[in-house]
Structures are given as C-alpha cells and as structure tokens.
CSV table of C-alpha atoms in Angstrom, one decimal:
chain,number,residue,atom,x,y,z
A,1343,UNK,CA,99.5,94.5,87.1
A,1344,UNK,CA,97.1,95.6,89.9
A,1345,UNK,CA,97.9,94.0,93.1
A,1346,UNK,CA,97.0,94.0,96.6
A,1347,UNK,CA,99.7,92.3,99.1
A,1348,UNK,CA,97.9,91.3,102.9
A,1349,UNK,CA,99.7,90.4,106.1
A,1350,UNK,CA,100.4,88.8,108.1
A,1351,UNK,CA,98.7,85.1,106.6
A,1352,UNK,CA,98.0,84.1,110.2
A,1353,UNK,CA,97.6,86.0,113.2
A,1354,UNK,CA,97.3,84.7,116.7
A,1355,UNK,CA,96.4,86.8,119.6
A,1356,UNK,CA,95.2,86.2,123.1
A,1357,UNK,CA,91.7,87.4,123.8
A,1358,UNK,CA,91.3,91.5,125.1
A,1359,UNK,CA,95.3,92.2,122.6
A,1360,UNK,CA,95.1,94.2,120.2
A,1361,UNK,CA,95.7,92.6,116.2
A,1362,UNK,CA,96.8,94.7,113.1
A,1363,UNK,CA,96.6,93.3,109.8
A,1364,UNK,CA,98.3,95.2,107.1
A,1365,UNK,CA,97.5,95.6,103.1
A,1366,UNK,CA,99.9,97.3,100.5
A,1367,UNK,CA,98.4,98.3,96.6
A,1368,UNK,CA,100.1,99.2,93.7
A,1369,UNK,CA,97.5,101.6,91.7
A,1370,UNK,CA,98.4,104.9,93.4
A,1371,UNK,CA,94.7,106.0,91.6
A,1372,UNK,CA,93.0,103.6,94.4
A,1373,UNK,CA,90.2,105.5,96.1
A,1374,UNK,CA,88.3,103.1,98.2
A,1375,UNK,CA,89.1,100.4,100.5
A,1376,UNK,CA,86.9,97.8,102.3
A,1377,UNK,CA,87.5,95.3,104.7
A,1378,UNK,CA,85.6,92.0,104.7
A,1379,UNK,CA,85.0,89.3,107.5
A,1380,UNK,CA,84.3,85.8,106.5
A,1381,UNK,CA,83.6,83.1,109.0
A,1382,UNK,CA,83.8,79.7,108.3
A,1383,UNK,CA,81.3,78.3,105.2
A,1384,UNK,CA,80.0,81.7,105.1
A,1385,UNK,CA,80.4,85.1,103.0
A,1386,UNK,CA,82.2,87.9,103.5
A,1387,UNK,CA,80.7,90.5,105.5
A,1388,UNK,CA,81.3,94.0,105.2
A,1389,UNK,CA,83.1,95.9,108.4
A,1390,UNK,CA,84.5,99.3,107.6
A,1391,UNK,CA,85.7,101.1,104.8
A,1392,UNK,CA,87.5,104.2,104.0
A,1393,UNK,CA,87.7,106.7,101.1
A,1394,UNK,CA,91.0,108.4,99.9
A,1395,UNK,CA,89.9,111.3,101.5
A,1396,UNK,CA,90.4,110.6,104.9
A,1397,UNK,CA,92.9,108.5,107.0
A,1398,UNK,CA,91.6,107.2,109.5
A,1399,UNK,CA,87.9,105.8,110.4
A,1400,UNK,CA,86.8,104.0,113.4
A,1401,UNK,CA,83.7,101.8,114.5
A,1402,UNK,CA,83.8,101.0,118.3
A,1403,UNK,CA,86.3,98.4,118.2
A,1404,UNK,CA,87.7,98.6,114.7
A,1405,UNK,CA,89.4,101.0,112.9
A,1406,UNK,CA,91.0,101.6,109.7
A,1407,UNK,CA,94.5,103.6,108.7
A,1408,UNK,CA,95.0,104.8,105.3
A,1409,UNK,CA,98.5,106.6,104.3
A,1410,UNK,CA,97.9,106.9,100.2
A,1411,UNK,CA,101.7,108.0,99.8
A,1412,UNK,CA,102.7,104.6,100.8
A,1413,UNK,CA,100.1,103.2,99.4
A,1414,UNK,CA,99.1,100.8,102.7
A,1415,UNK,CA,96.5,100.6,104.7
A,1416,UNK,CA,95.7,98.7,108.0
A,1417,UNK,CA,93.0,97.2,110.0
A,1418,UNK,CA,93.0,97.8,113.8
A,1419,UNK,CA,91.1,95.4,116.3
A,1420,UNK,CA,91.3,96.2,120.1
A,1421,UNK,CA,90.3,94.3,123.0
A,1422,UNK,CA,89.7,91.0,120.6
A,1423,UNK,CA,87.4,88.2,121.5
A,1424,UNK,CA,86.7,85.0,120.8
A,1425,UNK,CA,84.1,85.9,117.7
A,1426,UNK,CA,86.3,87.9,116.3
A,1427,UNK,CA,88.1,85.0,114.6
A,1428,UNK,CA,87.2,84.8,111.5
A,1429,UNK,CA,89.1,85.4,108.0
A,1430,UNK,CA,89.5,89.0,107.3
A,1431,UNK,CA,90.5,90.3,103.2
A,1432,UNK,CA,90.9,94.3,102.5
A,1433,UNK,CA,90.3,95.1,98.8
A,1434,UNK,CA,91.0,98.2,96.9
A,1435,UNK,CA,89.8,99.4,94.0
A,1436,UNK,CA,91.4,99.5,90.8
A,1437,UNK,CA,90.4,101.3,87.1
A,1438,UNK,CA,90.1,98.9,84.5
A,1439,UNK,CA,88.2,99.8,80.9
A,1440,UNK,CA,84.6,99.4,82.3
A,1441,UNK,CA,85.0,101.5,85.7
A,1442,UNK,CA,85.9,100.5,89.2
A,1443,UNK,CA,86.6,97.2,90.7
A,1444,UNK,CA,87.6,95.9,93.6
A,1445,UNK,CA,91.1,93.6,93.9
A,1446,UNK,CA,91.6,91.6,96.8
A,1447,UNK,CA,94.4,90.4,99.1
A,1448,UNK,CA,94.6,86.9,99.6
A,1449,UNK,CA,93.4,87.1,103.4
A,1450,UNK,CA,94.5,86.8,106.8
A,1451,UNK,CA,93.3,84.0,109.6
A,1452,UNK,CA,92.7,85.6,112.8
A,1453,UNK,CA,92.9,83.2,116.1
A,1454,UNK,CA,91.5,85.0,119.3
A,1455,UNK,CA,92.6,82.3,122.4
A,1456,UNK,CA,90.3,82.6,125.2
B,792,UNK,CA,74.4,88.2,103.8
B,793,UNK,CA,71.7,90.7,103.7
B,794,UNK,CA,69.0,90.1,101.0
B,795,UNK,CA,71.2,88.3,98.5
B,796,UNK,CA,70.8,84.4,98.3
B,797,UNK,CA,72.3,81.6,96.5
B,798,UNK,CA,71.2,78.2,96.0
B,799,UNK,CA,72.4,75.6,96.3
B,800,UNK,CA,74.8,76.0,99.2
B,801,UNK,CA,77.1,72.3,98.6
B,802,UNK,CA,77.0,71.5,94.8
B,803,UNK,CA,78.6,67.8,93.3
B,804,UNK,CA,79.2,67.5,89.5
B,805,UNK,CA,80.6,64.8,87.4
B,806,UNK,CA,83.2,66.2,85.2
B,807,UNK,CA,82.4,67.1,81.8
B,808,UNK,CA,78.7,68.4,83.3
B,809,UNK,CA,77.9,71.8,83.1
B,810,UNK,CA,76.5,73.1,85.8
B,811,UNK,CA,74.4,76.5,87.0
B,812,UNK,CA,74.6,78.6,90.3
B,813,UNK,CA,71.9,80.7,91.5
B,814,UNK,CA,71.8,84.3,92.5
B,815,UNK,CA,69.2,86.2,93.3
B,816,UNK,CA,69.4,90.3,95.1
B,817,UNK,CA,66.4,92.1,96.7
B,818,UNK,CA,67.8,94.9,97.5
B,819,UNK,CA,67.1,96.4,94.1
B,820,UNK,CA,71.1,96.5,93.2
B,821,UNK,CA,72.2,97.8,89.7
B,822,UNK,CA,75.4,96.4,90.1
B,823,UNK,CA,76.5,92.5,90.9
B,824,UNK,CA,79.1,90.2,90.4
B,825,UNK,CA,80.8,86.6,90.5
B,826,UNK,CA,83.9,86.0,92.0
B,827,UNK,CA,85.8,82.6,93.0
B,828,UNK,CA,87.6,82.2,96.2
B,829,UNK,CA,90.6,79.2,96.5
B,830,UNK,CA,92.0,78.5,99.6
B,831,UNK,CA,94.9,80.7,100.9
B,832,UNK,CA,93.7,83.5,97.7
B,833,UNK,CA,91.9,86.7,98.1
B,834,UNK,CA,88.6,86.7,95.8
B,835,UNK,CA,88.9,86.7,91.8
B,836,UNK,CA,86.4,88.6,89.6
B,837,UNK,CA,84.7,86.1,87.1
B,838,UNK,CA,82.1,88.4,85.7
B,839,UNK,CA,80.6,91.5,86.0
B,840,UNK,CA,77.4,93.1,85.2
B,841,UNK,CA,76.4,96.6,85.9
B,842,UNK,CA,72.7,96.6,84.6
B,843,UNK,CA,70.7,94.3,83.0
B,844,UNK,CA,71.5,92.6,79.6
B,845,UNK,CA,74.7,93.5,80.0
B,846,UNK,CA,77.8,91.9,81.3
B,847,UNK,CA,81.8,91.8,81.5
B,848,UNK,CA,84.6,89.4,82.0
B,849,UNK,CA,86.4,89.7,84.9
B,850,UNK,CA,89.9,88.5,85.5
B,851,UNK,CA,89.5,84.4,85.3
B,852,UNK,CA,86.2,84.1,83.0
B,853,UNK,CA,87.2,81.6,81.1
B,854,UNK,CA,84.8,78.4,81.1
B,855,UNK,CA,82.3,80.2,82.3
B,856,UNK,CA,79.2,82.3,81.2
B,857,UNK,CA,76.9,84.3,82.4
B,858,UNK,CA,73.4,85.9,82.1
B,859,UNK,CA,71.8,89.1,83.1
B,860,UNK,CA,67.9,89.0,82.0
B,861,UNK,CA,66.5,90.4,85.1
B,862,UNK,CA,67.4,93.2,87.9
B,863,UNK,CA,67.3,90.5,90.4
B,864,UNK,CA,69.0,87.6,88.8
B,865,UNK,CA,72.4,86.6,87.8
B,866,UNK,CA,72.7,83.3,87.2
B,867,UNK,CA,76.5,81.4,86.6
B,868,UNK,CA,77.2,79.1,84.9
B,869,UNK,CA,80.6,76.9,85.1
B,870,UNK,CA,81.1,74.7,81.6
B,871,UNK,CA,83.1,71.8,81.1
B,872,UNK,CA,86.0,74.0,79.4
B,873,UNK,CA,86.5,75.0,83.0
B,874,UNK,CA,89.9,73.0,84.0
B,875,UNK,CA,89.7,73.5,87.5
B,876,UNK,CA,86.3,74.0,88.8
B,877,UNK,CA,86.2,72.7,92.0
B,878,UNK,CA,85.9,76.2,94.1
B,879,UNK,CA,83.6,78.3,96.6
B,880,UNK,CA,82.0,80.7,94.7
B,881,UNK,CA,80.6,83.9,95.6
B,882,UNK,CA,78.0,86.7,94.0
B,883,UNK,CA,77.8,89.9,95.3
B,884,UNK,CA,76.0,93.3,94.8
B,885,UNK,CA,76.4,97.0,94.8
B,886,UNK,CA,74.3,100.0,93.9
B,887,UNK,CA,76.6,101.3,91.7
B,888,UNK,CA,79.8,100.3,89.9
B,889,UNK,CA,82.9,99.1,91.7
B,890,UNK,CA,84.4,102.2,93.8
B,891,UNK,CA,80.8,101.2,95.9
B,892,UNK,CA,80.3,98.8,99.0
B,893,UNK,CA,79.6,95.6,97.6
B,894,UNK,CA,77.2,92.6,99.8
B,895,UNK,CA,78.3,89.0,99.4
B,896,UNK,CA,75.7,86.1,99.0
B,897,UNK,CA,76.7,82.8,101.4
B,898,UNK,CA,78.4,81.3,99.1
B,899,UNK,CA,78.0,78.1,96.8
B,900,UNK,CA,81.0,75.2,97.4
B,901,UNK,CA,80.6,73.4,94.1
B,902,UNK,CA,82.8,69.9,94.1
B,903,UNK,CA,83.7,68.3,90.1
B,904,UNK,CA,84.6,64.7,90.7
C-alpha cells in the first residue's frame, strides 16, 4: 500500500552543521510534498513544500530536494541552532477514491547541541 | 497553529466513556481533517471532510465518528468501540482537497484510564 519511509529516527548535530533528513514514497503519482515541524506538546507547523514540478526549493535556511525517478525527497537545514530541534515529518500525497491525501513518515527527532 | 483551535488541550476518560474533541477553523477552510499521532508514527488519517455535511473515513476510523454541520466546525468523537484510545490527536485544514497545504490545530492529548 501507500507508504512513506523517513530517516534517519534521530539526528544529532552540533549547533551552526548542517542536518539532512531523508523520505522515500512508493506512489510514483505523488505530486506534492510538505514538511512539518512539531515541537514538543504542540502541532505541526508547516515549513516548505515542493510540487513535482520542480526539484529543488529553498527558504533562507531550509531547503527541499525532490528527485521523482527515485522517488525520495530530502530536507536540508544549514547552520542549525538550538530552536531548530524540534520533530520534523515529510508527507506526500497519495490518490485514494475521494481525491488527494496526504501519507506521512513516522518522523525524525532533531537535537541541535549548543 | 494559525486560526485553528481545539479544546480541550489534556483530556482524561474512564473507559467505556465516549468522549468529544473540539475543532473549530477561521480561516474559512473547505477542507479539514482528523488525524492521530502515536509515538515513534508519522500522523494517521481518521476522517476526512471536504465540505460540509459530508465526510470520509480515513485509514483507522474505526470507533470513531464524526460530524460536519458547519464550515467552521468538526467536531470528533472517540466511542467506547475504540480499543486503544489513548492518543494525541490532531485536526487540520486546507482550502482545498488533499494535494493543498494543510494547518494543524495544537493538538488534544486525550488519556482512557
């Protein structure tokens, strides 16, 4: 069935690395892909998304990959700091009998050590 | 969590109690939806409703129900037939119909004891 597969589960880096996290999805009719941010006792926020048209999108320090013949896509976060930990989940969308909806991976926890 | 709310934030149930989570959009959304988050699992689609009086089961909507009589409002509501309903639960919101951004709401931790 539809299925979106996120790595790593954890994912420490020291404060001003770089952190990648990486999502795979199997319905190669996938068109758009969000990434959320959830800290803690809170709801996911929206950060960037792309559409299958393009392949790359940034937003200052953040930017997404796309490559639809693999079907993965990445989230890229330079120069982290401290607020950036947080849980991050990419979704993609999948065709079921009433439209669009979105399928999500089960999350990554990102540590930023000051 | 931009113009979506939910009420109450920490809920505690006896089991065997039904109980109902709040949801409430002002930013005049066609679209909105429940899912339930787990920890160490991405989000799972309970229900779905693209306009009003009208909804769909998502992917674990069993023991739960749902009702869409306003634009603004969709209100769940988790029944005793639910095995496992100790969860974090989530609505969210989108102009349109899934391929669309969707907003989350803050969330609703509901413990069954």
């Amino acid at each position: 069935g539809e299925n979106v597969e996120q790595h790593p589960s954890t994912l420490s880096v020291q404060e001003g690395d770089s952190a990648v996290i990486k999502c795979t999805y199997s319905d190669s009719a996938s068109n758009y892909f969000p990434w959320y941010k959830q800290e803690l006792g809170k709801g996911p926020q929206l950060i960037i998304d792309i559409r299958s048209n393009v392949g790359e999108k940034k937003d200052q320090r953040i930017a997404v990959t796309l490559n639809k013949t693999a079907k993965h896509f990445s989230l890229h976060i330079t120069e982290t700091q401290p607020e950036d930990s947080a849980v991050y989940f990419c979704a993609a969308s999948i065709w079921w009998e009433y439209g669009n909806k979105l399928v999500f991976g089960a999350g990554t926890i990102l540590r930023v050590k000051s | 969590d931009g113009g979506i709310t939910q009420s109450p934030k920490y809920l505690f149930r006896k089991e065997g109690q039904n109980v109902t989570l709040s949801c409430e959009q002002n930013l005049n959304h066609d679209a909105m939806y429940w899912y339930r988050q787990d920890p160490g699992q991405g989000l799972r689609l309970i229900y779905y409703s693209q306009i009003v009086n009208d909804f769909q089961k998502g992917d674990i909507a069993e023991g739960y129900s749902v009702s869409r009589e306003k634009k603004e409002s969709f209100p769940l509501t988790v029944t005793s037939a639910q095995k496992n309903p100790t969860a974090f639960y989530l609505c969210a919101s989108s102009t349109g119909q899934g391929a669309y951004e969707q907003y989350f709401g803050p969330g609703t931790r509901l413990t069954v004891t």
